Short mmCIF file of C-alpha atoms in Angstrom, two decimals:
data_model
loop_
_atom_site.label_atom_id
_atom_site.label_comp_id
_atom_site.label_asym_id
_atom_site.label_seq_id
_atom_site.Cartn_x
_atom_site.Cartn_y
_atom_site.Cartn_z
CA UNK A 2 0.00 0.00 0.00
CA UNK A 3 1.35 3.37 -0.94
CA UNK A 4 1.85 6.28 1.39
CA UNK A 5 -1.02 8.06 -0.32
CA UNK A 6 -3.32 5.18 0.48
CA UNK A 7 -2.25 5.07 4.10
CA UNK A 8 -2.96 8.77 4.42
CA UNK A 9 -6.57 8.29 3.28
CA UNK A 10 -8.86 9.14 6.24
CA UNK A 11 -11.06 6.02 6.12
CA UNK A 12 -8.10 3.68 5.88
CA UNK A 13 -6.41 5.56 8.71
CA UNK A 14 -9.52 5.36 10.86
CA UNK A 15 -9.93 1.64 10.12
CA UNK A 16 -6.31 1.02 11.02
CA UNK A 17 -6.62 3.14 14.17
CA UNK A 18 -9.90 1.44 15.15
CA UNK A 19 -8.23 -1.90 14.67
CA UNK A 20 -5.17 -0.66 16.55
CA UNK A 21 -7.27 0.31 19.59
CA UNK A 22 -8.64 -3.20 19.76
CA UNK A 23 -5.64 -5.09 18.44
CA UNK A 24 -5.55 -7.42 21.44
CA UNK A 25 -9.11 -8.53 20.68
CA UNK A 26 -8.31 -9.03 17.00
CA UNK A 27 -5.14 -11.04 17.65
CA UNK A 28 -6.96 -13.09 20.30
CA UNK A 29 -9.76 -14.02 17.87
CA UNK A 30 -7.25 -15.01 15.20
CA UNK A 31 -5.24 -17.01 17.73
CA UNK A 32 -8.35 -18.81 19.06
CA UNK A 33 -9.28 -20.00 15.57
CA UNK A 34 -5.73 -21.04 14.67
CA UNK A 35 -5.27 -22.96 17.96
CA UNK A 36 -8.71 -24.60 17.67
CA UNK A 37 -8.06 -25.75 14.11
CA UNK A 38 -4.57 -26.97 14.96
CA UNK A 39 -6.11 -29.01 17.80
CA UNK A 40 -8.63 -30.53 15.36
CA UNK A 41 -5.79 -31.25 12.92
CA UNK A 42 -3.65 -33.04 15.53
CA UNK A 43 -6.69 -35.04 16.74
CA UNK A 44 -7.52 -36.08 13.16
CA UNK A 45 -3.86 -36.83 12.43
CA UNK A 46 -3.82 -39.43 15.19
CA UNK A 47 -6.68 -41.23 13.45
CA UNK A 48 -5.01 -41.14 10.04
CA UNK A 49 -3.52 -44.61 9.69
CA UNK A 50 -3.72 -45.45 5.97
CA UNK A 51 -3.60 -43.86 2.53
CA UNK A 52 -7.43 -44.01 2.40
CA UNK A 53 -7.52 -41.99 5.66
CA UNK A 54 -5.03 -39.41 4.34
CA UNK A 55 -6.59 -38.99 0.87
CA UNK A 56 -10.29 -39.65 1.52
CA UNK A 57 -10.82 -39.37 5.29
CA UNK A 58 -11.48 -43.11 5.46
CA UNK A 59 -14.71 -42.49 3.44
CA UNK A 60 -16.50 -42.06 6.77
CA UNK A 61 -18.25 -38.70 6.30
CA UNK A 62 -22.03 -38.46 5.87
CA UNK A 63 -23.73 -36.60 3.02
CA UNK A 64 -24.51 -33.65 5.29
CA UNK A 65 -20.99 -33.49 6.76
CA UNK A 66 -19.42 -33.65 3.31
CA UNK A 67 -21.91 -31.09 1.96
CA UNK A 68 -20.86 -28.73 4.76
CA UNK A 69 -17.18 -29.40 4.01
CA UNK A 70 -17.71 -28.96 0.24
CA UNK A 71 -19.37 -25.59 0.85
CA UNK A 72 -16.49 -24.72 3.20
CA UNK A 73 -14.06 -25.62 0.41
CA UNK A 74 -15.99 -23.64 -2.18
CA UNK A 75 -16.84 -20.44 -0.25
CA UNK A 76 -13.37 -19.01 -0.44
CA UNK A 77 -11.78 -15.61 0.06
CA UNK A 78 -12.97 -14.89 -3.48
CA UNK A 79 -16.56 -15.37 -2.40
CA UNK A 80 -16.39 -13.38 0.80
CA UNK A 81 -13.90 -10.63 -0.02
CA UNK A 82 -13.68 -10.54 -3.82
CA UNK A 83 -17.36 -10.70 -4.75
CA UNK A 84 -18.39 -8.16 -2.09
CA UNK A 85 -15.66 -5.85 -3.43
CA UNK A 86 -16.66 -6.38 -7.06
CA UNK A 87 -20.32 -5.59 -6.28
CA UNK A 88 -19.36 -2.55 -4.15
CA UNK A 89 -17.31 -1.10 -7.03
CA UNK A 90 -19.21 -2.29 -10.13
CA UNK A 91 -22.76 -2.96 -8.92
CA UNK A 92 -24.71 -5.30 -11.19
CA UNK A 93 -21.62 -6.53 -13.05
CA UNK A 94 -19.97 -7.57 -9.78
CA UNK A 95 -23.13 -9.47 -8.81
CA UNK A 96 -22.63 -11.69 -11.89
CA UNK A 97 -19.81 -13.46 -10.02
CA UNK A 98 -22.33 -14.64 -7.40
CA UNK A 99 -24.64 -16.03 -10.08
CA UNK A 100 -21.82 -17.75 -11.99
CA UNK A 101 -20.36 -19.46 -8.91
CA UNK A 102 -23.81 -20.75 -7.91
CA UNK A 103 -25.03 -21.96 -11.32
CA UNK A 104 -21.76 -23.87 -11.70
CA UNK A 105 -22.92 -26.29 -9.02
CA UNK A 106 -25.73 -27.55 -11.24
CA UNK A 107 -23.14 -28.65 -13.80
CA UNK A 108 -21.14 -30.41 -11.06
CA UNK A 109 -24.27 -32.15 -9.72
CA UNK A 110 -25.75 -33.23 -13.06
CA UNK A 111 -22.60 -34.31 -14.89
CA UNK A 112 -19.77 -35.12 -12.52
CA UNK A 113 -20.46 -35.80 -8.82
CA UNK A 114 -21.99 -39.28 -8.87
CA UNK A 115 -20.10 -40.83 -11.84
CA UNK A 116 -16.81 -39.56 -10.48
CA UNK A 117 -17.47 -40.96 -6.99
CA UNK A 118 -18.36 -44.34 -8.51
CA UNK A 119 -15.40 -44.50 -10.90
CA UNK A 120 -12.41 -43.20 -8.97
CA UNK A 121 -10.52 -43.90 -5.82
CA UNK A 122 -8.57 -40.84 -4.67
CA UNK A 123 -7.95 -38.47 -7.61
CA UNK A 124 -9.18 -37.39 -11.04
CA UNK A 125 -6.29 -39.40 -12.52
CA UNK A 126 -7.92 -42.64 -11.31
CA UNK A 127 -10.91 -42.06 -13.60
CA UNK A 128 -8.81 -41.11 -16.63
CA UNK A 129 -6.36 -43.99 -16.19
CA UNK A 130 -9.11 -46.64 -15.96
CA UNK A 131 -9.38 -47.04 -19.74
CA UNK A 132 -6.20 -45.24 -20.93
CA UNK A 133 -2.46 -45.83 -20.74
CA UNK A 134 -1.64 -45.21 -17.06
CA UNK A 135 1.66 -43.35 -17.01
CA UNK A 136 1.14 -40.55 -19.56
CA UNK A 137 -2.44 -39.85 -18.47
CA UNK A 138 -1.63 -39.80 -14.76
CA UNK A 139 1.33 -37.46 -15.39
CA UNK A 140 -0.92 -35.07 -17.31
CA UNK A 141 -3.69 -35.23 -14.67
CA UNK A 142 -1.17 -34.58 -11.89
CA UNK A 143 0.37 -31.60 -13.71
CA UNK A 144 -3.05 -30.10 -14.41
CA UNK A 145 -4.23 -30.53 -10.81
CA UNK A 146 -1.13 -28.81 -9.43
CA UNK A 147 -1.36 -25.83 -11.84
CA UNK A 148 -5.10 -25.27 -11.18
CA UNK A 149 -4.58 -25.54 -7.42
CA UNK A 150 -1.72 -23.01 -7.48
CA UNK A 151 -3.85 -20.50 -9.43
CA UNK A 152 -6.58 -20.88 -6.82
CA UNK A 153 -4.05 -20.64 -3.98
CA UNK A 154 -2.85 -17.27 -5.35
CA UNK A 155 -6.29 -15.81 -4.64
CA UNK A 156 -6.38 -17.07 -1.07
CA UNK A 157 -2.86 -15.80 -0.35
CA UNK A 158 -3.70 -12.39 -1.82
CA UNK A 159 -6.82 -12.25 0.36
CA UNK A 160 -4.86 -13.13 3.49
CA UNK A 161 -2.29 -10.40 2.87
CA UNK A 162 -4.95 -7.73 2.32
CA UNK A 163 -7.07 -8.74 5.30
CA UNK A 164 -4.41 -8.98 7.98
CA UNK A 165 -2.57 -5.87 6.81
CA UNK A 166 -5.82 -3.87 7.16
CA UNK A 167 -6.40 -5.20 10.66
CA UNK A 168 -2.92 -4.86 12.04
CA UNK A 169 -2.10 -1.63 10.23
CA UNK A 170 0.74 -3.26 8.27
CA UNK A 171 1.58 -1.04 5.30
CA UNK A 172 4.98 -2.35 4.20
CA UNK A 173 5.31 -4.88 1.40
CA UNK A 174 7.60 -6.94 3.63
CA UNK A 175 4.91 -7.17 6.29
CA UNK A 176 2.32 -8.34 3.77
CA UNK A 177 4.69 -10.95 2.38
CA UNK A 178 5.30 -12.19 5.95
CA UNK A 179 1.52 -12.66 6.36
CA UNK A 180 1.35 -14.66 3.12
CA UNK A 181 4.25 -16.81 4.41
CA UNK A 182 2.41 -17.42 7.71
CA UNK A 183 -0.71 -18.64 5.87
CA UNK A 184 1.48 -20.93 3.74
CA UNK A 185 3.14 -22.36 6.83
CA UNK A 186 -0.20 -23.05 8.52
CA UNK A 187 -1.60 -24.80 5.46
CA UNK A 188 1.48 -27.05 5.28
CA UNK A 189 0.93 -28.01 8.94
CA UNK A 190 -2.81 -28.71 8.43
CA UNK A 191 -2.26 -31.03 5.48
CA UNK A 192 0.87 -32.88 6.59
CA UNK A 193 -0.53 -33.62 10.06
CA UNK A 194 -4.28 -33.92 9.51
CA UNK A 195 -4.67 -35.19 5.94
CA UNK A 196 -8.22 -35.30 4.58
CA UNK A 197 -9.81 -35.95 8.00
CA UNK A 198 -8.27 -32.86 9.59
CA UNK A 199 -8.90 -30.72 6.51
CA UNK A 200 -12.56 -31.80 6.33
CA UNK A 201 -13.26 -30.96 9.98
CA UNK A 202 -11.54 -27.57 9.60
CA UNK A 203 -13.70 -26.87 6.53
CA UNK A 204 -16.88 -27.84 8.37
CA UNK A 205 -16.08 -25.51 11.30
CA UNK A 206 -15.16 -22.73 8.90
CA UNK A 207 -18.38 -23.13 6.87
CA UNK A 208 -20.49 -22.71 10.02
CA UNK A 209 -18.48 -19.64 11.09
CA UNK A 210 -18.66 -18.05 7.63
CA UNK A 211 -22.42 -18.53 7.28
CA UNK A 212 -22.97 -17.19 10.82
CA UNK A 213 -20.71 -14.15 10.26
CA UNK A 214 -22.24 -13.35 6.87
CA UNK A 215 -25.75 -13.77 8.29
CA UNK A 216 -24.92 -11.32 11.10
CA UNK A 217 -23.61 -8.59 8.76
CA UNK A 218 -26.46 -9.14 6.31
CA UNK A 219 -29.02 -8.78 9.13
CA UNK A 220 -27.37 -5.60 10.45
CA UNK A 221 -27.18 -4.00 6.97
CA UNK A 222 -30.83 -4.83 6.26
CA UNK A 223 -31.79 -3.56 9.73
CA UNK A 224 -30.10 -0.22 8.99
CA UNK A 225 -32.24 0.12 5.86
CA UNK A 226 -35.39 -1.15 7.67
CA UNK A 227 -35.35 -4.32 5.54
CA UNK A 228 -36.20 -2.21 2.50
CA UNK A 229 -34.15 -3.66 -0.38
CA UNK A 230 -35.20 -0.85 -2.71
CA UNK A 231 -33.90 1.74 -0.26
CA UNK A 232 -30.60 -0.17 0.09
CA UNK A 233 -30.09 -0.40 -3.70
CA UNK A 234 -31.09 3.24 -4.22
CA UNK A 235 -28.63 4.46 -1.59
CA UNK A 236 -25.88 2.26 -3.07
CA UNK A 237 -26.51 3.66 -6.57
CA UNK A 238 -26.48 7.26 -5.33
CA UNK A 239 -23.41 6.75 -3.13
CA UNK A 240 -21.48 5.05 -5.94
CA UNK A 241 -21.54 8.25 -8.00
CA UNK A 242 -22.72 6.21 -11.00
CA UNK A 243 -26.45 6.68 -10.43
CA UNK A 244 -28.87 4.23 -12.04
CA UNK A 245 -26.06 2.75 -14.19
CA UNK A 246 -24.76 1.10 -11.00
CA UNK A 247 -27.80 -1.20 -10.98
CA UNK A 248 -27.67 -2.04 -14.69
CA UNK A 249 -25.35 -4.26 -16.77
CA UNK A 250 -22.34 -2.66 -18.42
CA UNK A 251 -20.40 -0.77 -15.75
CA UNK A 252 -17.48 -3.19 -15.93
CA UNK A 253 -18.50 -5.48 -18.80
CA UNK A 254 -20.20 -3.72 -21.69
CA UNK A 255 -18.50 -0.38 -22.29
CA UNK A 256 -16.63 -1.86 -25.26
CA UNK A 257 -16.81 -4.92 -27.48
CA UNK A 258 -13.78 -6.36 -25.68
CA UNK A 259 -15.36 -6.05 -22.25
CA UNK A 260 -18.52 -7.78 -23.51
CA UNK A 261 -16.38 -10.67 -24.74
CA UNK A 262 -14.60 -10.65 -21.37
CA UNK A 263 -17.95 -11.04 -19.63
CA UNK A 264 -18.87 -13.98 -21.87
CA UNK A 265 -15.46 -15.55 -21.20
CA UNK A 266 -15.89 -15.07 -17.44
CA UNK A 267 -19.40 -16.57 -17.50
CA UNK A 268 -18.29 -19.70 -19.39
CA UNK A 269 -15.30 -20.17 -17.04
CA UNK A 270 -17.40 -19.80 -13.87
CA UNK A 271 -20.21 -22.11 -14.98
CA UNK A 272 -17.97 -24.90 -16.33
CA UNK A 273 -15.00 -24.53 -13.99
CA UNK A 274 -16.43 -25.99 -10.76
CA UNK A 275 -16.87 -29.45 -12.32
CA UNK A 276 -13.12 -29.49 -13.07
CA UNK A 277 -11.73 -28.10 -9.79
CA UNK A 278 -9.47 -30.75 -8.20
CA UNK A 279 -10.11 -29.76 -4.55
CA UNK A 280 -13.88 -30.04 -5.15
CA UNK A 281 -13.62 -33.32 -7.10
CA UNK A 282 -11.64 -35.13 -4.37
CA UNK A 283 -14.39 -34.29 -1.84
CA UNK A 284 -16.69 -36.79 -3.59
CA UNK A 285 -14.34 -39.60 -2.54
CA UNK A 286 -14.77 -38.93 1.20
CA UNK A 287 -18.30 -40.40 1.38
CA UNK A 288 -19.12 -44.12 1.52
CA UNK A 289 -21.65 -44.28 -1.36
CA UNK A 290 -22.75 -42.54 -4.55
CA UNK A 291 -26.05 -41.69 -2.86
CA UNK A 292 -24.12 -39.86 -0.13
CA UNK A 293 -22.10 -38.02 -2.82
CA UNK A 294 -25.33 -36.85 -4.45
CA UNK A 295 -26.77 -35.84 -1.07
CA UNK A 296 -23.62 -33.89 -0.20
CA UNK A 297 -23.92 -31.87 -3.43
CA UNK A 298 -27.59 -31.15 -2.65
CA UNK A 299 -26.63 -29.85 0.82
CA UNK A 300 -23.77 -27.84 -0.68
CA UNK A 301 -26.10 -26.18 -3.23
CA UNK A 302 -28.48 -25.14 -0.42
CA UNK A 303 -25.73 -23.74 1.82
CA UNK A 304 -23.80 -22.08 -1.00
CA UNK A 305 -27.01 -20.65 -2.51
CA UNK A 306 -27.96 -18.99 0.78
CA UNK A 307 -24.43 -17.60 1.13
CA UNK A 308 -24.30 -16.10 -2.38
CA UNK A 309 -27.67 -14.43 -1.86
CA UNK A 310 -26.16 -12.75 1.20
CA UNK A 311 -23.08 -11.58 -0.75
CA UNK A 312 -25.47 -9.35 -2.73
CA UNK A 313 -26.47 -7.56 0.49
CA UNK A 314 -22.81 -7.40 1.59
CA UNK A 315 -21.68 -5.83 -1.70
CA UNK A 316 -24.51 -3.35 -2.16
CA UNK A 317 -24.42 -2.65 1.60
CA UNK A 318 -20.74 -1.71 1.34
CA UNK A 319 -21.55 0.53 -1.65
CA UNK A 320 -24.34 2.22 0.35
CA UNK A 321 -22.26 2.73 3.51
CA UNK A 322 -18.88 3.64 1.97
CA UNK A 323 -17.63 5.89 -0.80
CA UNK A 324 -15.93 4.10 -3.74
CA UNK A 325 -12.74 6.12 -3.08
CA UNK A 326 -12.66 4.81 0.50
CA UNK A 327 -12.89 1.20 -0.68
CA UNK A 328 -10.24 1.65 -3.39
CA UNK A 329 -7.94 3.53 -0.99
CA UNK A 330 -7.91 0.53 1.33
CA UNK A 331 -7.38 -1.98 -1.49
CA UNK A 332 -7.52 -1.01 -5.15
CA UNK A 333 -9.22 -4.29 -6.12
CA UNK A 334 -11.97 -3.77 -3.52
CA UNK A 335 -11.07 -6.82 -1.41
CA UNK A 336 -11.62 -5.00 1.91
CA UNK A 337 -15.18 -3.79 1.17
CA UNK A 338 -16.85 -6.39 3.44
CA UNK A 339 -14.59 -5.81 6.51
CA UNK A 340 -14.91 -2.00 6.10
CA UNK A 341 -18.72 -2.36 5.86
CA UNK A 342 -18.63 -4.40 9.09
CA UNK A 343 -16.65 -1.62 10.78
CA UNK A 344 -19.13 1.01 9.57
CA UNK A 345 -22.29 -0.91 10.46
CA UNK A 346 -20.94 -1.65 13.94
CA UNK A 347 -20.63 2.06 14.77
CA UNK A 348 -17.76 3.30 12.64
CA UNK A 349 -14.03 3.71 13.24
CA UNK A 350 -13.12 4.31 16.87
CA UNK A 351 -16.27 2.58 18.21
CA UNK A 352 -16.04 -0.63 20.21
CA UNK A 353 -18.93 -2.15 18.24
CA UNK A 354 -17.22 -1.39 14.94
CA UNK A 355 -13.89 -2.78 16.08
CA UNK A 356 -15.50 -5.96 17.47
CA UNK A 357 -17.48 -6.56 14.28
CA UNK A 358 -14.42 -5.85 12.12
CA UNK A 359 -12.39 -8.30 14.21
CA UNK A 360 -15.05 -11.02 14.07
CA UNK A 361 -15.65 -10.73 10.32
CA UNK A 362 -11.93 -10.58 9.57
CA UNK A 363 -11.27 -13.63 11.77
CA UNK A 364 -14.00 -15.49 9.87
CA UNK A 365 -12.47 -14.43 6.54
CA UNK A 366 -9.05 -15.57 7.77
CA UNK A 367 -10.60 -18.91 8.80
CA UNK A 368 -12.06 -19.15 5.30
CA UNK A 369 -8.66 -18.63 3.73
CA UNK A 370 -6.90 -21.21 5.93
CA UNK A 371 -9.55 -23.88 5.31
CA UNK A 372 -9.57 -23.40 1.53
CA UNK A 373 -5.77 -23.37 1.17
CA UNK A 374 -5.63 -26.64 3.13
CA UNK A 375 -8.13 -28.23 0.74
CA UNK A 376 -6.27 -26.99 -2.32
CA UNK A 377 -2.90 -28.12 -1.06
CA UNK A 378 -4.28 -31.55 -0.19
CA UNK A 379 -5.74 -31.93 -3.71
CA UNK A 380 -2.47 -31.08 -5.44
CA UNK A 381 -0.18 -33.04 -3.10
CA UNK A 382 -2.51 -36.10 -3.32
CA UNK A 383 -2.41 -35.97 -7.09
CA UNK A 384 1.38 -35.72 -7.12
CA UNK A 385 1.82 -38.59 -4.67
CA UNK A 386 -0.89 -40.92 -6.03
CA UNK A 387 -0.71 -40.19 -9.77
CA UNK A 388 2.87 -39.11 -10.44
CA UNK A 389 4.97 -40.63 -7.63
CA UNK A 390 3.18 -43.96 -6.97
CA UNK A 391 1.96 -44.81 -10.48
CA UNK A 392 4.46 -43.10 -12.79
CA UNK A 393 7.80 -42.83 -10.95
CA UNK A 394 7.41 -46.02 -8.85
CA UNK A 395 5.22 -47.80 -11.45
CA UNK A 396 2.67 -48.95 -8.88
CA UNK A 397 5.26 -50.47 -6.53
CA UNK A 398 5.19 -47.79 -3.81
CA UNK A 399 3.80 -48.78 -0.42
CA UNK A 400 0.98 -46.78 1.16
CA UNK A 401 3.44 -45.38 3.69
CA UNK A 402 5.82 -44.18 0.94
CA UNK A 403 2.91 -42.66 -1.00
CA UNK A 404 1.68 -40.66 2.00
CA UNK A 405 5.25 -39.51 2.76
CA UNK A 406 5.56 -38.29 -0.85
CA UNK A 407 2.27 -36.38 -0.45
CA UNK A 408 3.61 -34.64 2.66
CA UNK A 409 6.83 -33.57 0.92
CA UNK A 410 4.78 -32.37 -2.07
CA UNK A 411 2.71 -30.28 0.36
CA UNK A 412 5.87 -28.49 1.52
CA UNK A 413 7.00 -27.81 -2.07
CA UNK A 414 3.57 -26.55 -3.20
CA UNK A 415 3.35 -24.38 -0.08
CA UNK A 416 6.69 -22.70 -0.87
CA UNK A 417 5.70 -22.02 -4.52
CA UNK A 418 2.32 -20.63 -3.42
CA UNK A 419 3.95 -18.28 -0.91
CA UNK A 420 6.25 -16.87 -3.61
CA UNK A 421 3.49 -16.35 -6.19
CA UNK A 422 0.95 -15.16 -3.59
CA UNK A 423 3.34 -12.42 -2.52
CA UNK A 424 3.38 -11.09 -6.11
CA UNK A 425 -0.43 -11.30 -6.50
CA UNK A 426 -1.29 -9.46 -3.26
CA UNK A 427 -2.90 -6.43 -4.99
CA UNK A 428 -5.15 -8.30 -7.46
CA UNK A 429 -8.90 -8.85 -6.97
CA UNK A 430 -9.29 -12.31 -5.44
CA UNK A 431 -12.55 -13.06 -7.29
CA UNK A 432 -10.78 -12.35 -10.59
CA UNK A 433 -7.89 -14.64 -9.64
CA UNK A 434 -10.27 -17.47 -8.78
CA UNK A 435 -12.05 -16.97 -12.11
CA UNK A 436 -8.68 -17.67 -13.78
CA UNK A 437 -8.39 -20.94 -11.83
CA UNK A 438 -11.90 -21.84 -13.01
CA UNK A 439 -10.89 -21.14 -16.63
CA UNK A 440 -7.80 -23.37 -16.37
CA UNK A 441 -9.86 -26.16 -14.71
CA UNK A 442 -12.59 -25.95 -17.35
CA UNK A 443 -10.02 -25.95 -20.18
CA UNK A 444 -7.78 -28.80 -19.04
CA UNK A 445 -9.81 -31.03 -16.68
CA UNK A 446 -13.48 -30.87 -17.60
CA UNK A 447 -13.24 -31.96 -21.28
CA UNK A 448 -11.12 -34.97 -20.32
CA UNK A 449 -13.44 -36.01 -17.46
CA UNK A 450 -16.58 -35.76 -19.62
CA UNK A 451 -15.02 -37.54 -22.60
CA UNK A 452 -13.70 -40.33 -20.34
CA UNK A 453 -17.08 -40.89 -18.71
CA UNK A 454 -19.36 -40.50 -21.73
CA UNK A 455 -17.49 -41.10 -25.05
CA UNK A 456 -16.35 -44.61 -25.95
CA UNK A 457 -14.07 -43.42 -28.82
CA UNK A 458 -11.89 -41.33 -26.45
CA UNK A 459 -8.21 -42.35 -26.44
CA UNK A 460 -5.01 -41.67 -24.52
CA UNK A 461 -3.83 -39.28 -27.24
CA UNK A 462 -7.12 -37.36 -27.00
CA UNK A 463 -6.73 -37.10 -23.21
CA UNK A 464 -3.15 -35.80 -23.50
CA UNK A 465 -4.00 -33.29 -26.22
CA UNK A 466 -6.97 -32.05 -24.22
CA UNK A 467 -5.18 -31.70 -20.87
CA UNK A 468 -1.90 -30.25 -22.10
CA UNK A 469 -3.53 -28.14 -24.84
CA UNK A 470 -6.20 -26.71 -22.51
CA UNK A 471 -3.61 -26.13 -19.78
CA UNK A 472 -0.98 -24.52 -22.02
CA UNK A 473 -3.45 -22.28 -23.88
CA UNK A 474 -5.20 -21.01 -20.74
CA UNK A 475 -1.97 -20.32 -18.81
CA UNK A 476 -0.29 -18.71 -21.84
CA UNK A 477 -3.26 -16.41 -22.49
CA UNK A 478 -3.34 -15.40 -18.80
CA UNK A 479 0.39 -14.55 -18.88
CA UNK A 480 -0.12 -12.24 -21.86
CA UNK A 481 -3.38 -10.72 -20.58
CA UNK A 482 -4.07 -7.46 -18.68
CA UNK A 483 -4.17 -9.50 -15.46
CA UNK A 484 -0.36 -9.75 -15.51
CA UNK A 485 0.70 -6.48 -17.19
CA UNK A 486 -0.36 -3.16 -18.75
CA UNK A 487 -3.02 -1.92 -16.26
CA UNK A 488 -2.78 -0.19 -12.84
CA UNK A 489 -4.53 -3.23 -11.32
CA UNK A 490 -2.18 -5.76 -13.01
CA UNK A 491 0.38 -7.95 -11.24
CA UNK A 492 3.14 -5.96 -13.02
CA UNK A 493 1.54 -2.55 -13.72
CA UNK A 494 4.72 -0.83 -14.90
CA UNK A 495 5.34 -3.07 -17.92
CA UNK A 496 3.21 -3.97 -20.90
CA UNK A 497 3.43 -7.29 -22.73
CA UNK A 498 -0.35 -7.95 -22.86
CA UNK A 499 -1.25 -8.84 -26.47
CA UNK A 500 -4.32 -10.89 -25.44
CA UNK A 501 -7.09 -8.34 -24.70
CA UNK A 502 -9.35 -10.40 -22.39
CA UNK A 503 -8.79 -10.79 -18.64
CA UNK A 504 -10.21 -14.34 -18.66
CA UNK A 505 -9.03 -16.88 -21.28
CA UNK A 506 -12.08 -19.19 -21.02
CA UNK A 507 -13.72 -18.08 -24.28
CA UNK A 508 -10.70 -19.38 -26.26
CA UNK A 509 -9.12 -22.07 -24.08
CA UNK A 510 -12.27 -24.03 -23.02
CA UNK A 511 -13.56 -24.76 -26.56
CA UNK A 512 -9.94 -25.49 -27.54
CA UNK A 513 -9.65 -28.09 -24.73
CA UNK A 514 -12.80 -29.86 -25.97
CA UNK A 515 -11.72 -29.61 -29.63
CA UNK A 516 -8.22 -30.99 -28.96
CA UNK A 517 -9.70 -33.97 -27.07
CA UNK A 518 -11.99 -34.69 -30.02
CA UNK A 519 -9.37 -34.26 -32.77
CA UNK A 520 -6.64 -36.09 -30.80
CA UNK A 521 -8.92 -39.12 -30.35
CA UNK A 522 -10.10 -39.20 -33.98
CA UNK A 523 -6.52 -38.95 -35.31
CA UNK A 524 -5.19 -41.54 -32.86
CA UNK A 525 -4.11 -44.94 -34.20
CA UNK A 526 -4.83 -46.46 -30.78
CA UNK A 527 -7.95 -48.65 -30.71
CA UNK A 528 -10.12 -47.69 -27.71
CA UNK A 529 -10.74 -50.53 -25.25
CA UNK A 530 -14.54 -50.88 -25.60
CA UNK A 531 -14.64 -53.52 -22.89
CA UNK A 532 -13.03 -51.13 -20.40
CA UNK A 533 -15.42 -48.37 -21.46
CA UNK A 534 -18.40 -50.67 -20.85
CA UNK A 535 -17.02 -51.52 -17.41
CA UNK A 536 -16.50 -47.83 -16.58
CA UNK A 537 -20.01 -46.99 -17.82
CA UNK A 538 -21.62 -49.60 -15.57
CA UNK A 539 -19.41 -48.62 -12.66
CA UNK A 540 -20.02 -44.84 -13.04
CA UNK A 541 -23.79 -45.19 -13.40
CA UNK A 542 -24.46 -47.89 -10.78
CA UNK A 543 -21.62 -47.71 -8.28
CA UNK A 544 -20.91 -51.45 -8.67
CA UNK A 545 -17.39 -52.30 -7.45
CA UNK A 546 -16.76 -48.66 -6.46
CA UNK A 547 -13.98 -48.22 -3.91
#
């Protein structure tokens, strides 16, 4: 944060309000961290086998897994990024909420049950069932790790913004130290607790997040006498944009490029969930396909209620705060929800405001820790199970060696995430997550759907689809305005952005599907129709599922 930003009165007051009650804030953070570490150690003692580490022993009920899935899904992007996007761009920011929610229907209808029936621990299990094991597992592992790291960037950026606001940390070094602390905690959660510890942490976090969001939503509605029209009208007036704030086009629609960007974002959000590794592995933690289906139903209900409340959070922040105040605190708008909590509790300097700011920020921090644990577990599991056990050791690794490899992979992924998260600390977290969705939908979803539903699909098709979708989406992101050319970019002072869209989904997702199709049709390999028939029966009925 620049000196000019620190000097801004609202940011100063927020920092001073937090400073006056810093003991309370640090205590709340410490209580959550200690409580979750206790859960992690307790779960770690019950983790005896690879099935315990990867899938929590498949002992969770549909409701428990639904709660954990929603905990995994409602990330810093949901709580901080969407509220900020709505507060700054009104209707166009609200489209994130819709996209994230609709995506669950795709996951429920196409992926959840067949995947649970067909796999064991990772996405690679499903792909390798009827393909050549080593190349397909290598590709699946690489894709999982890249998608997870993109998603981790958003959580790390959110953590840096949140804690620096609360503790009045303005130096880049201080923010990087916060990102490093989050990385260290996530390494501890995963290496000690495995899937059992991570699942319980996510369940606790989901309850806290819903409760905290419900509280702020109630208080904002109370201030406007539960009159939604009054709330929206005040937000529109306060935004300085007038009625345009409540109509499409403020962020997406001013130019032809921004309209295409909106289309690209929409496709990525709706299709991305069904390809997210940390969501896919959650379907393996339940004992039956019926429980997997039930867990998705619970998740849709919980997540739906949450995203409805993000609308009140975002428009409430716009009604209570000036856009300049939000941008001065964080130029991507990530602190809109905590600043709204401070304002609704009585404003800077008030005990009520400081308490509410501390509670909401502690909940957001809990959200970040739980999601990074889930992401790290997904990527380290894929490395250990797909790449180490089945490619490097050719299926000869013991369960103990496999789990040890997963723990070392957790450390490596944690270090990479800390480094990249430090560079991404000023980007909007919802936008970063949308990139992860685009990469997942480009590389993972085509391959999963073709494997489950197309008998002509071959190993070559799978490799073309995964590597082509992965390479195209990552390459387009690197040369997009997200990385360079704009004040809000990762590197604002340089310009090498030749791709005009901020989200690559419009190009890379169809390309992923096309490459899978063309690669299979051009392949000389004869698909194993017997294996496909087996997979079809298994995915649809659950017969012989692990």
